[in-house]
Amino acid sequence: AAGVIQSPRHLIKEKRETATLKCYPIPRHDTVYWYQQGPGQDPQFLISFYEKMQSDKGSIPDRFSAQQFSDYHSELNMSSLELGDSALYFCASSLVRYEQYFGPGTRLTVT
Amino acid sequence: AQSVSQHNHHVILSEAASLELGCNYSYGGTVNLFWYVQYPGQHLQLLLKYFSGDPLVKGIKGFEAEFIKSKFSFNLRKPSVQWSDTAEYFCAVKGAGSYQLTFGKGTKLSVIP
């Protein structure tokens, strides 16, 4: 079965640089979520989109923004990167508010 | 605000032992409940879910969980664990009308052959 696709899988950036993470949901899923998981931590909800509109917002820094496009893929844009942004960023997708299926994640390292 | 508490940080079991991982949640409304598993270096995989109906839910790989509304609990069980069950297990809660999943801190399970 098709799964959530994330790219890139690994990303290394320097402080103050920008990064863009991409997420392609499972076909026919209309809702996309972004989570951040620090080392040894549980995933923290950042933001979600339903039918291309922001549906919920969590602890997403103002330096981050995201959107969902007409083909339902989503991008998370991160600017002025800080060392503390180093984490695993998961995207998940679902049909409306049903169970969320997670992608493999993008490991971001900020040096 | 919703929260999830997982009682055990690290559980060590021998193969064939029975497993029960505790999960309690705090939320003032109708909830949806989930257990996810994360194998080393991998992404979160859905083990099982509860939306409504029978409070005893069965998931993949022989896992089951019971929702006890009066105790705000959703404990995960497996009668006989295998070495391949070594992973981290996360309990998660979502308000029925919301999008955001709130996770517990996770329980690391180590199964000794």
Short mmCIF file of C-alpha atoms in Angstrom, two decimals:
data_model
loop_
_atom_site.label_atom_id
_atom_site.label_comp_id
_atom_site.label_asym_id
_atom_site.label_seq_id
_atom_site.Cartn_x
_atom_site.Cartn_y
_atom_site.Cartn_z
CA ALA A 1 0.00 0.00 0.00
CA ALA A 2 1.11 3.53 -0.71
CA GLY A 3 2.56 5.40 2.23
CA VAL A 4 3.36 8.99 3.12
CA ILE A 5 6.42 10.23 1.26
CA GLN A 6 8.76 12.83 2.70
CA SER A 7 11.71 14.53 1.14
CA PRO A 8 14.50 14.98 1.73
CA ARG A 9 15.17 12.22 4.24
CA HIS A 10 18.21 13.98 5.65
CA LEU A 11 19.11 17.65 5.61
CA ILE A 12 22.05 19.51 7.04
CA LYS A 13 21.85 23.28 7.34
CA GLU A 14 23.80 25.98 9.08
CA LYS A 15 22.40 28.39 11.62
CA ARG A 16 20.32 31.20 10.12
CA GLU A 17 19.76 29.29 6.88
CA THR A 18 16.35 28.26 5.55
CA ALA A 19 14.99 24.79 4.89
CA THR A 20 11.98 23.41 3.03
CA LEU A 21 10.57 20.01 3.83
CA LYS A 22 8.08 18.29 1.55
CA CYS A 23 5.34 15.81 2.26
CA TYR A 24 3.22 13.77 -0.15
CA PRO A 25 0.19 12.23 1.57
CA ILE A 26 -1.33 8.85 0.94
CA PRO A 27 -3.56 9.06 -2.17
CA ARG A 28 -7.09 10.28 -1.40
CA HIS A 29 -6.09 11.58 2.03
CA ASP A 30 -7.19 15.18 2.42
CA THR A 31 -5.52 16.12 5.71
CA VAL A 32 -1.83 16.63 6.37
CA TYR A 33 -0.07 17.09 9.71
CA TRP A 34 3.44 18.10 10.74
CA TYR A 35 5.14 16.92 13.93
CA GLN A 36 8.58 17.59 15.40
CA GLN A 37 10.39 14.92 17.40
CA GLY A 38 13.51 15.95 19.29
CA PRO A 39 16.09 13.35 20.40
CA GLY A 40 14.51 11.02 22.96
CA GLN A 41 11.28 13.02 22.90
CA ASP A 42 7.70 12.34 21.93
CA PRO A 43 6.40 13.91 18.73
CA GLN A 44 5.05 17.44 19.14
CA PHE A 45 2.26 18.68 16.89
CA LEU A 46 3.13 21.69 14.76
CA ILE A 47 0.31 22.33 12.31
CA SER A 48 -2.30 20.63 10.16
CA PHE A 49 -4.19 21.33 6.94
CA TYR A 50 -7.53 20.03 5.76
CA GLU A 51 -8.50 20.62 2.13
CA LYS A 52 -5.69 23.17 1.76
CA MET A 53 -6.83 25.27 4.72
CA GLN A 54 -5.05 25.38 8.06
CA SER A 55 -7.14 23.24 10.40
CA ASP A 56 -5.19 23.32 13.64
CA LYS A 57 -2.06 24.91 15.01
CA GLY A 58 0.24 23.69 17.75
CA SER A 59 3.63 24.77 18.98
CA ILE A 60 4.96 25.96 15.65
CA PRO A 61 7.52 28.78 15.89
CA ASP A 62 6.78 32.01 14.02
CA ARG A 63 9.91 31.31 11.95
CA PHE A 64 8.15 28.31 10.44
CA SER A 65 5.34 28.36 7.93
CA ALA A 66 3.53 25.66 6.02
CA GLN A 67 0.93 25.21 3.35
CA GLN A 68 -0.97 22.52 1.52
CA PHE A 69 -1.15 22.71 -2.25
CA SER A 70 -3.90 21.85 -4.73
CA ASP A 71 -2.46 18.34 -5.22
CA TYR A 72 -2.61 17.92 -1.39
CA HIS A 73 1.13 17.81 -0.90
CA SER A 74 2.45 20.04 1.85
CA GLU A 75 5.62 21.99 2.48
CA LEU A 76 7.08 23.13 5.78
CA ASN A 77 9.29 26.20 5.42
CA MET A 78 11.74 26.93 8.19
CA SER A 79 13.73 30.15 8.30
CA SER A 80 16.49 31.56 10.54
CA LEU A 81 17.32 28.05 11.65
CA GLU A 82 18.60 27.55 15.17
CA LEU A 83 20.56 24.69 16.71
CA GLY A 84 17.44 23.75 18.67
CA ASP A 85 15.56 23.07 15.44
CA SER A 86 17.62 19.92 14.92
CA ALA A 87 15.04 17.14 15.09
CA LEU A 88 13.11 14.56 13.16
CA TYR A 89 10.18 16.15 11.31
CA PHE A 90 7.32 13.82 10.59
CA CYS A 91 4.48 14.37 8.22
CA ALA A 92 1.28 12.38 8.63
CA SER A 93 -1.86 12.15 6.55
CA SER A 94 -5.41 11.04 7.14
CA LEU A 95 -8.85 11.04 5.66
CA VAL A 96 -10.55 13.94 7.42
CA ARG A 97 -9.97 13.40 11.17
CA TYR A 98 -9.50 9.66 11.12
CA GLU A 99 -6.31 7.82 12.07
CA GLN A 100 -3.06 9.44 11.04
CA TYR A 101 -0.42 7.58 9.06
CA PHE A 102 3.11 8.80 9.45
CA GLY A 103 5.86 9.20 6.90
CA PRO A 104 9.49 8.18 7.42
CA GLY A 105 10.50 11.64 8.56
CA THR A 106 13.13 14.19 7.60
CA ARG A 107 16.11 14.36 9.91
CA LEU A 108 17.22 17.97 10.08
CA THR A 109 20.61 18.79 11.53
CA VAL A 110 21.48 22.43 12.12
CA THR A 111 25.18 23.15 12.64
CA ALA B 1 -5.39 21.01 27.40
CA GLN B 2 -5.13 17.33 26.73
CA SER B 3 -2.29 15.25 28.13
CA VAL B 4 -1.16 11.64 28.08
CA SER B 5 0.74 9.80 30.78
CA GLN B 6 2.60 6.57 30.16
CA HIS B 7 3.57 4.89 33.40
CA ASN B 8 6.69 3.05 32.38
CA HIS B 9 9.72 4.60 30.76
CA HIS B 10 11.51 1.31 30.05
CA VAL B 11 10.20 -2.24 30.29
CA ILE B 12 12.41 -5.30 29.95
CA LEU B 13 10.80 -8.69 29.31
CA SER B 14 11.87 -12.14 28.30
CA GLU B 15 10.40 -13.69 25.17
CA ALA B 16 6.98 -15.26 25.71
CA ALA B 17 6.25 -13.04 28.71
CA SER B 18 3.00 -11.11 28.75
CA LEU B 19 2.99 -7.36 28.23
CA GLU B 20 0.85 -4.58 29.60
CA LEU B 21 1.76 -0.94 29.05
CA GLY B 22 -0.21 1.66 30.93
CA CYS B 23 -1.66 4.81 29.40
CA ASN B 24 -3.84 7.43 31.08
CA TYR B 25 -5.12 10.55 29.44
CA SER B 26 -6.65 13.82 30.45
CA TYR B 27 -9.27 15.39 28.20
CA GLY B 28 -12.62 16.96 28.85
CA GLY B 29 -14.63 15.47 26.04
CA THR B 30 -15.01 12.59 23.61
CA VAL B 31 -11.65 11.16 22.65
CA ASN B 32 -10.08 9.03 19.99
CA LEU B 33 -7.21 6.89 21.28
CA PHE B 34 -4.23 5.32 19.54
CA TRP B 35 -1.14 3.27 20.11
CA TYR B 36 1.82 3.74 17.79
CA VAL B 37 5.04 1.76 17.65
CA GLN B 38 8.41 3.10 16.57
CA TYR B 39 11.08 0.53 15.76
CA PRO B 40 14.67 1.75 16.04
CA GLY B 41 15.41 4.28 13.33
CA GLN B 42 11.96 3.99 11.81
CA HIS B 43 8.79 6.02 11.63
CA LEU B 44 5.67 5.72 13.75
CA GLN B 45 3.39 2.86 12.78
CA LEU B 46 -0.22 2.62 13.90
CA LEU B 47 -0.77 -0.42 16.11
CA LEU B 48 -4.43 0.11 16.94
CA LYS B 49 -7.10 2.73 17.37
CA TYR B 50 -10.28 3.39 19.30
CA PHE B 51 -13.00 5.70 18.04
CA SER B 52 -16.20 4.26 19.50
CA GLY B 53 -18.02 1.00 20.17
CA ASP B 54 -16.40 -2.09 21.69
CA PRO B 55 -13.86 -0.82 24.23
CA LEU B 56 -11.61 -3.81 23.57
CA VAL B 57 -9.80 -3.20 20.31
CA LYS B 58 -7.48 -5.52 18.47
CA GLY B 59 -4.59 -4.30 16.39
CA ILE B 60 -1.78 -5.67 14.32
CA LYS B 61 0.86 -8.15 15.47
CA GLY B 62 -1.32 -9.62 18.23
CA PHE B 63 -1.66 -6.41 20.23
CA GLU B 64 -4.89 -5.31 21.88
CA ALA B 65 -5.97 -2.43 24.09
CA GLU B 66 -8.87 -1.74 26.38
CA PHE B 67 -10.52 1.64 26.79
CA ILE B 68 -11.83 2.15 30.32
CA LYS B 69 -13.67 5.45 30.26
CA SER B 70 -14.12 5.66 34.04
CA LYS B 71 -10.38 5.36 34.54
CA PHE B 72 -9.36 7.50 31.53
CA SER B 73 -7.12 4.61 30.54
CA PHE B 74 -6.17 2.83 27.33
CA ASN B 75 -3.70 0.12 28.26
CA LEU B 76 -1.88 -1.92 25.64
CA ARG B 77 -1.54 -5.69 26.03
CA LYS B 78 0.04 -8.64 24.30
CA PRO B 79 -0.12 -12.17 25.71
CA SER B 80 3.31 -13.30 24.52
CA VAL B 81 6.02 -10.92 23.33
CA GLN B 82 8.71 -11.70 20.79
CA TRP B 83 12.20 -10.31 20.34
CA SER B 84 10.92 -8.44 17.28
CA ASP B 85 8.57 -6.42 19.52
CA THR B 86 11.57 -4.49 20.83
CA ALA B 87 10.63 -0.89 20.07
CA GLU B 88 9.25 2.28 21.59
CA TYR B 89 5.50 2.45 22.13
CA PHE B 90 3.56 5.71 22.17
CA CYS B 91 0.05 6.22 23.40
CA ALA B 92 -1.76 9.16 21.78
CA VAL B 93 -5.06 10.96 22.26
CA LYS B 94 -7.08 13.25 20.05
CA GLY B 95 -10.29 15.06 20.78
CA ALA B 96 -13.00 13.62 18.58
CA GLY B 97 -13.54 16.92 16.81
CA SER B 98 -9.92 18.00 16.57
CA TYR B 99 -6.90 17.25 14.42
CA GLN B 100 -4.02 17.40 16.88
CA LEU B 101 -2.56 14.19 18.31
CA THR B 102 -1.03 14.48 21.76
CA PHE B 103 1.51 11.79 22.54
CA GLY B 104 2.74 10.32 25.77
CA LYS B 105 6.45 10.28 26.51
CA GLY B 106 6.73 6.73 25.18
CA THR B 107 7.70 3.39 26.70
CA LYS B 108 10.80 1.59 25.51
CA LEU B 109 10.26 -2.15 25.39
CA SER B 110 13.27 -4.44 25.32
CA VAL B 111 12.59 -8.13 24.77
CA ILE B 112 15.39 -10.49 25.70
CA PRO B 113 15.62 -13.69 23.65
#
